[in-house]
PDB file of C-alpha atoms in Angstrom:
ATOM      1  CA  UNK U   1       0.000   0.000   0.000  1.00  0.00           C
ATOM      2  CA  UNK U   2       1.246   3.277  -0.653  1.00  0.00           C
ATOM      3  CA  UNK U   3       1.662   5.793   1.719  1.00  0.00           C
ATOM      4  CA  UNK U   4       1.905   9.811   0.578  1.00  0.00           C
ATOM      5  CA  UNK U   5       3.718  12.134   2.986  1.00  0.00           C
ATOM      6  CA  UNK U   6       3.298  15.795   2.540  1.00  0.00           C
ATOM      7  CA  UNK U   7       2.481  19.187   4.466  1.00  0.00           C
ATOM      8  CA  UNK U   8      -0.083  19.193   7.231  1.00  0.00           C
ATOM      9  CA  UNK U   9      -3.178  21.504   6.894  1.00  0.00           C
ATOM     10  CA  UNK U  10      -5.355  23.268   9.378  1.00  0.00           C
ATOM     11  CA  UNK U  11      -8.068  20.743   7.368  1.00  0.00           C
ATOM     12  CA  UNK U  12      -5.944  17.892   9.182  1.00  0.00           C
ATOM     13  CA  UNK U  13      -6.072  18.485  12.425  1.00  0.00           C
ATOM     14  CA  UNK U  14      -8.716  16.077  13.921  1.00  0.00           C
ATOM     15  CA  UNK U  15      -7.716  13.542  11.699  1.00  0.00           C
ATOM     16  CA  UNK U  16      -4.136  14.014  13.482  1.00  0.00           C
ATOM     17  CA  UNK U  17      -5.831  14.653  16.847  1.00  0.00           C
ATOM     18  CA  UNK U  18      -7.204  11.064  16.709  1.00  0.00           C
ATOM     19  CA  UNK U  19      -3.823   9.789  15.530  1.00  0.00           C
ATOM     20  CA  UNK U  20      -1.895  11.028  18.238  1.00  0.00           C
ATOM     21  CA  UNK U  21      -4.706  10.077  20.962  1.00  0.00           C
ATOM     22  CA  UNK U  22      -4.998   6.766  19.270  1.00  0.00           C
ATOM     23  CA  UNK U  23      -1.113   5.876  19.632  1.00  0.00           C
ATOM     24  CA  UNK U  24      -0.701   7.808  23.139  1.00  0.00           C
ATOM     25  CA  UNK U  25      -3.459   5.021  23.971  1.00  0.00           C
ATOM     26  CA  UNK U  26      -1.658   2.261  22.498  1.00  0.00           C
ATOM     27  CA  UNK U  27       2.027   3.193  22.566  1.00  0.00           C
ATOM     28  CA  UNK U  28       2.158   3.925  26.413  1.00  0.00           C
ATOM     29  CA  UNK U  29      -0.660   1.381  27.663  1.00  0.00           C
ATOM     30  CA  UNK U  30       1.961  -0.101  29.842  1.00  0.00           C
ATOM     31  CA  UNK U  31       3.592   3.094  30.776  1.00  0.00           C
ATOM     32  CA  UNK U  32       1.099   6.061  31.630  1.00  0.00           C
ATOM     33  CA  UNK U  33      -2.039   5.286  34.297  1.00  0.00           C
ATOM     34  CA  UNK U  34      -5.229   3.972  32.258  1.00  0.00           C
ATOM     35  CA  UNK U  35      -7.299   6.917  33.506  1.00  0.00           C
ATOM     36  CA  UNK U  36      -5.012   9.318  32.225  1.00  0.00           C
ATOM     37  CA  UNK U  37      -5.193   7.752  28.851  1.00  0.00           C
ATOM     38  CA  UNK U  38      -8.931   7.125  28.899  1.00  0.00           C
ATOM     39  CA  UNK U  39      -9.709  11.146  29.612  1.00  0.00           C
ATOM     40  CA  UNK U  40      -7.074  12.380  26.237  1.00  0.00           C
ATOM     41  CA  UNK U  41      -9.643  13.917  24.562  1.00  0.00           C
ATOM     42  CA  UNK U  42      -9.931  13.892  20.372  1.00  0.00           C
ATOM     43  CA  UNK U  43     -11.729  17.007  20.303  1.00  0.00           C
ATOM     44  CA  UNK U  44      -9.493  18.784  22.920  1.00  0.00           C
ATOM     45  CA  UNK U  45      -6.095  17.647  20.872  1.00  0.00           C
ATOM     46  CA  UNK U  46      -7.182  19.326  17.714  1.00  0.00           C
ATOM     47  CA  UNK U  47      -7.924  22.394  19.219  1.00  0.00           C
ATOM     48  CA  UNK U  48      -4.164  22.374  20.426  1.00  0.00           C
ATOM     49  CA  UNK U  49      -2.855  20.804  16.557  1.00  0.00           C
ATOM     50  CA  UNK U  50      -4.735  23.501  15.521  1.00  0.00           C
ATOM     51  CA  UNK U  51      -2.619  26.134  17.670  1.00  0.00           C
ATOM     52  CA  UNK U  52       0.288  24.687  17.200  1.00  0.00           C
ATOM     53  CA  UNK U  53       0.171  24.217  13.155  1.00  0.00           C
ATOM     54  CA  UNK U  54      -1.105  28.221  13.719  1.00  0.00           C
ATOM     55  CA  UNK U  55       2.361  29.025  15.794  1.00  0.00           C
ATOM     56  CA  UNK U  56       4.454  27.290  13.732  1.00  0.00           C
ATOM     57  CA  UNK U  57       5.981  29.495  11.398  1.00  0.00           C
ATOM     58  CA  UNK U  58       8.400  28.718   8.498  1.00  0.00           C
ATOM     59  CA  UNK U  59      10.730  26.744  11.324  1.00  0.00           C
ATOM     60  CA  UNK U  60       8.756  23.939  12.075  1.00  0.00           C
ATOM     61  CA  UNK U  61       7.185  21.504  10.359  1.00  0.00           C
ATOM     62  CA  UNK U  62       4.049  19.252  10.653  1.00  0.00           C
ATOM     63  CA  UNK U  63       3.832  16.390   7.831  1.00  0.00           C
ATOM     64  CA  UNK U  64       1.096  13.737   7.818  1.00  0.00           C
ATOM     65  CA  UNK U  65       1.235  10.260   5.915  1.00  0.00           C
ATOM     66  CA  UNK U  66      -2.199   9.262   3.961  1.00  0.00           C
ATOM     67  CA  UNK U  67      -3.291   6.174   2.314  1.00  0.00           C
ATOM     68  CA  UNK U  68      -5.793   5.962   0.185  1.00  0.00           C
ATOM     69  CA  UNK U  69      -6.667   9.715   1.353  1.00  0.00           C
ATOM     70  CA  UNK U  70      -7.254   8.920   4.879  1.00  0.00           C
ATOM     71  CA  UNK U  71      -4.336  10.568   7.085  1.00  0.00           C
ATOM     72  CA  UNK U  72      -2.760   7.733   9.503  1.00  0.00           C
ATOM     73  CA  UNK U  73       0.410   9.372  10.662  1.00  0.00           C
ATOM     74  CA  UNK U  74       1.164  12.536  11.983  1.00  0.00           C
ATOM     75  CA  UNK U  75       5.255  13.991  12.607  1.00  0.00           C
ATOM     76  CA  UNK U  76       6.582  17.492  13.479  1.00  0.00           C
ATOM     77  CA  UNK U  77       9.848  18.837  13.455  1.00  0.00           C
ATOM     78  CA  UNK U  78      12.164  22.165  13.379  1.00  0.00           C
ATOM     79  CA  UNK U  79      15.145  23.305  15.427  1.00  0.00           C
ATOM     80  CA  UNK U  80      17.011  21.153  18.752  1.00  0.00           C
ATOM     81  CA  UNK U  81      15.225  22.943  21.748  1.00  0.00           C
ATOM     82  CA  UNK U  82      17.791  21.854  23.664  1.00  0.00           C
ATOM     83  CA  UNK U  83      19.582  24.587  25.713  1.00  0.00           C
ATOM     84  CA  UNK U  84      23.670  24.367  23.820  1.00  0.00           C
ATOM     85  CA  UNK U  85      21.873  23.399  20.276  1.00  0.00           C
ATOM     86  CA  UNK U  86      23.393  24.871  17.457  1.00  0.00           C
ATOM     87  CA  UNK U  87      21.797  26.115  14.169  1.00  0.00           C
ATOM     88  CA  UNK U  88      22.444  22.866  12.390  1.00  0.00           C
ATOM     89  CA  UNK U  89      20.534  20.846  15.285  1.00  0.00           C
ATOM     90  CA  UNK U  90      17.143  19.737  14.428  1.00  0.00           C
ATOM     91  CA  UNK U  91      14.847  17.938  16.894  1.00  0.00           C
ATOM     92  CA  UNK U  92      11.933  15.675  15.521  1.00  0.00           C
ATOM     93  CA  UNK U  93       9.235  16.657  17.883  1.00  0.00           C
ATOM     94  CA  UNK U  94       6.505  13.938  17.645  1.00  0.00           C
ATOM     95  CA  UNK U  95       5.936  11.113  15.421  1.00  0.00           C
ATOM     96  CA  UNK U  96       2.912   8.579  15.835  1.00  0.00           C
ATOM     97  CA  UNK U  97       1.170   6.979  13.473  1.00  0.00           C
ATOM     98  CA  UNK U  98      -2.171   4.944  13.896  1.00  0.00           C
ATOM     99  CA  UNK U  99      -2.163   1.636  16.212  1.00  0.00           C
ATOM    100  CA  UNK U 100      -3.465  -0.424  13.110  1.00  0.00           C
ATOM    101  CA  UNK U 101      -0.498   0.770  10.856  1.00  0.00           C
ATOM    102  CA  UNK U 102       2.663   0.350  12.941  1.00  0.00           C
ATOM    103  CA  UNK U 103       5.167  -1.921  11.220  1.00  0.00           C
ATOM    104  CA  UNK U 104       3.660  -1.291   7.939  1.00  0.00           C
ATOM    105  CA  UNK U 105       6.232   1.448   6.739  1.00  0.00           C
ATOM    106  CA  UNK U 106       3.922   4.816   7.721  1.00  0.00           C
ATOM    107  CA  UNK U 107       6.737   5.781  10.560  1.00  0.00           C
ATOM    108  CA  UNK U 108       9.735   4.591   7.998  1.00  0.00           C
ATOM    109  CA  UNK U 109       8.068   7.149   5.357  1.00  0.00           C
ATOM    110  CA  UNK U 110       7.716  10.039   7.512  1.00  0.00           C
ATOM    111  CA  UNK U 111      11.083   9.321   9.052  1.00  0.00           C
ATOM    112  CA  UNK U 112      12.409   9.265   6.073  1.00  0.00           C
ATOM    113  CA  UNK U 113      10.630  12.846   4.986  1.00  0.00           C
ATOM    114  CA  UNK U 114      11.586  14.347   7.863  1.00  0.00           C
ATOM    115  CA  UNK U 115      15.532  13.716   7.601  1.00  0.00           C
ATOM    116  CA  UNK U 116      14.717  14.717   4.226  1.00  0.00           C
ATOM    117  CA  UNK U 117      13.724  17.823   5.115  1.00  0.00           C
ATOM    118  CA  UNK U 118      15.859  18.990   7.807  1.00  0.00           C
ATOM    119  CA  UNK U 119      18.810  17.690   5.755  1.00  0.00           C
ATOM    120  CA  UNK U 120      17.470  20.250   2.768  1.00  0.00           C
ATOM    121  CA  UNK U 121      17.048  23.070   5.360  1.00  0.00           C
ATOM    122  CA  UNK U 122      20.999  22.757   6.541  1.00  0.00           C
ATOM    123  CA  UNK U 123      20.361  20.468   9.588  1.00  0.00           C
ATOM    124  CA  UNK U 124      23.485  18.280   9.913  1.00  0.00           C
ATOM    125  CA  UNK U 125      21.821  16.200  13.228  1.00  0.00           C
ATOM    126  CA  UNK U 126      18.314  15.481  14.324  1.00  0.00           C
ATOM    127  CA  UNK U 127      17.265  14.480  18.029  1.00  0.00           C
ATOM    128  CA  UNK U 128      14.118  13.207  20.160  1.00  0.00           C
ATOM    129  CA  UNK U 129      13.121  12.298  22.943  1.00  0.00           C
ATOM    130  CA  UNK U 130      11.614   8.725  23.456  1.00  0.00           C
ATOM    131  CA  UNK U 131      10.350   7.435  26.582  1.00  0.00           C
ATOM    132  CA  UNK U 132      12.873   5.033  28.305  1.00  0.00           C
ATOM    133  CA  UNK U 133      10.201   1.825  28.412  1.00  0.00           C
ATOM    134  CA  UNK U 134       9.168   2.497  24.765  1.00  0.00           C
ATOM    135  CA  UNK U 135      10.940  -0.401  23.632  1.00  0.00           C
ATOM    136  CA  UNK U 136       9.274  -0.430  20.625  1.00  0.00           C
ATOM    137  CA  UNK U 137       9.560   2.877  19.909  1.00  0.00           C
ATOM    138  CA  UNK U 138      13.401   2.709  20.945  1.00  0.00           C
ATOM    139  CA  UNK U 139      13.536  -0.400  18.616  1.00  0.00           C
ATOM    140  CA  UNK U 140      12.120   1.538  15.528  1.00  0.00           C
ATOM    141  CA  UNK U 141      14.064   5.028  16.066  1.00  0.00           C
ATOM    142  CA  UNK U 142      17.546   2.738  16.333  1.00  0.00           C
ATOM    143  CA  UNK U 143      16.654   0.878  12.728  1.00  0.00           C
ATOM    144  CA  UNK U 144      16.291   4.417  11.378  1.00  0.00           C
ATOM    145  CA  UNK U 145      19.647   5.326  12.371  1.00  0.00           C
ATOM    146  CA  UNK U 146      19.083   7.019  15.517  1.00  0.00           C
ATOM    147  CA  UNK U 147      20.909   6.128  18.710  1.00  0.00           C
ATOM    148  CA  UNK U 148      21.125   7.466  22.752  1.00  0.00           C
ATOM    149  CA  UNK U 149      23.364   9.879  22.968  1.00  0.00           C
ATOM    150  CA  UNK U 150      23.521   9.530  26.685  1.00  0.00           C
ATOM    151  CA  UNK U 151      20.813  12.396  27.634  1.00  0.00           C
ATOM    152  CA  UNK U 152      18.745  11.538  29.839  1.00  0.00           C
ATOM    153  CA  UNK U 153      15.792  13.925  31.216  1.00  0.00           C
ATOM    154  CA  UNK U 154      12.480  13.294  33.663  1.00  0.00           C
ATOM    155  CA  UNK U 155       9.447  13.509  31.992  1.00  0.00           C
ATOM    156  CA  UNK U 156       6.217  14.291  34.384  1.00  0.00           C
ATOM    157  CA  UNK U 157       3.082  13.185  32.882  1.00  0.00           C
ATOM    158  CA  UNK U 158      -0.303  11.547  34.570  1.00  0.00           C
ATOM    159  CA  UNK U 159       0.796  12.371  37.993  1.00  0.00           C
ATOM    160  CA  UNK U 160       3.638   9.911  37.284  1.00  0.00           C
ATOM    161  CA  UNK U 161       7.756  10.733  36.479  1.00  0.00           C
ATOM    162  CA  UNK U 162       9.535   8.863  33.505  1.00  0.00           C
ATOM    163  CA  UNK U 163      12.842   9.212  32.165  1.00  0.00           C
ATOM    164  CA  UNK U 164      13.012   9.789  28.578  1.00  0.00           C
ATOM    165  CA  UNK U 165      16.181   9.388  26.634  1.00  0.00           C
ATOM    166  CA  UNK U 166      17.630  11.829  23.797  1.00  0.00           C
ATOM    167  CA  UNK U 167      18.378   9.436  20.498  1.00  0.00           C
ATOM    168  CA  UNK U 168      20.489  11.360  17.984  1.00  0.00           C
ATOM    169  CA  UNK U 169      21.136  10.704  13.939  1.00  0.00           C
ATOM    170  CA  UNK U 170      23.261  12.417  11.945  1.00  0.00           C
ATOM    171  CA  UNK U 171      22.228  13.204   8.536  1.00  0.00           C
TER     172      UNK U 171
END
């Protein structure tokens, strides 16, 4: 099946809501209290998609993969906000695509747009930040070339602390 990767509209942004709710719910089921994941809200998410696509400016960038017309994955990315980054840093912000199309090549395509892109705008690295028991998002960022870099930061969500680790490519 083919998947299409290109620019994000303001048209998107329940369709990414439910993306991003949909793999909160499934990619940290084992991580985050159920309650907490129960109450993310669709129709609360896209009013903040739609703020931040409305923010972002020429620097960052949201993408969105479609098949058959129907968007399934969602990514955003633009410069390192780490404190120390230098102009050729880039930081991939978020990446999810839906439950029912992980491992089918929908996070390999907008991987692979992303690098693309950041590459094309003068970024020679690109970071994020992936929750220390997301093995299988750990898994799938170190196939695409990305690796720990050592970083190491506390993440507070759900009433509940997690490390998150900084994974780092160079393109």
């Amino acid at each position: 099946m083919t998947t299409r990767v290109r620019e994000m509209t303001d048209a998107d942004c329940a369709a990414v809501a439910g993306v991003r709710v949909e793999g909160w719910r499934s990619a940290y089921r084992d991580l985050l209290p159920a309650a907490y994941l129960a109450a993310l809200s669709v129709a609360e998410d896209t009013e903040v998609r739609r703020e931040h696509l409305a923010r972002a400016g020429e620097e960052v960038v949201h993408l969105v993969a479609e098949r058959d017309g129907e968007v399934v994955g969602w990514a955003a990315f633009g410069p390192d906000r780490s404190p120390g980054a230098g102009p050729g840093d880039g930081e991939l912000y978020a990446l999810y695509a839906r439950p029912d199309v992980v491992g089918t090549g929908v996070g390999r395509a907008l991987t692979d747009e992303v690098a693309a892109r950041a590459a094309a705008r003068g970024c020679a690295r690109l970071s994020l930040w992936v929750l220390e028991g997301n093995a299988l998002g750990r898994r799938f960022y170190a196939k695409a070339g990305f690796a720990p870099d050592g970083a190491c930061e506390p993440w507070e969500v759900g009433g509940i602390t997690l490390a998150e680790l900084r994974y780092v490519r160079t393109l």
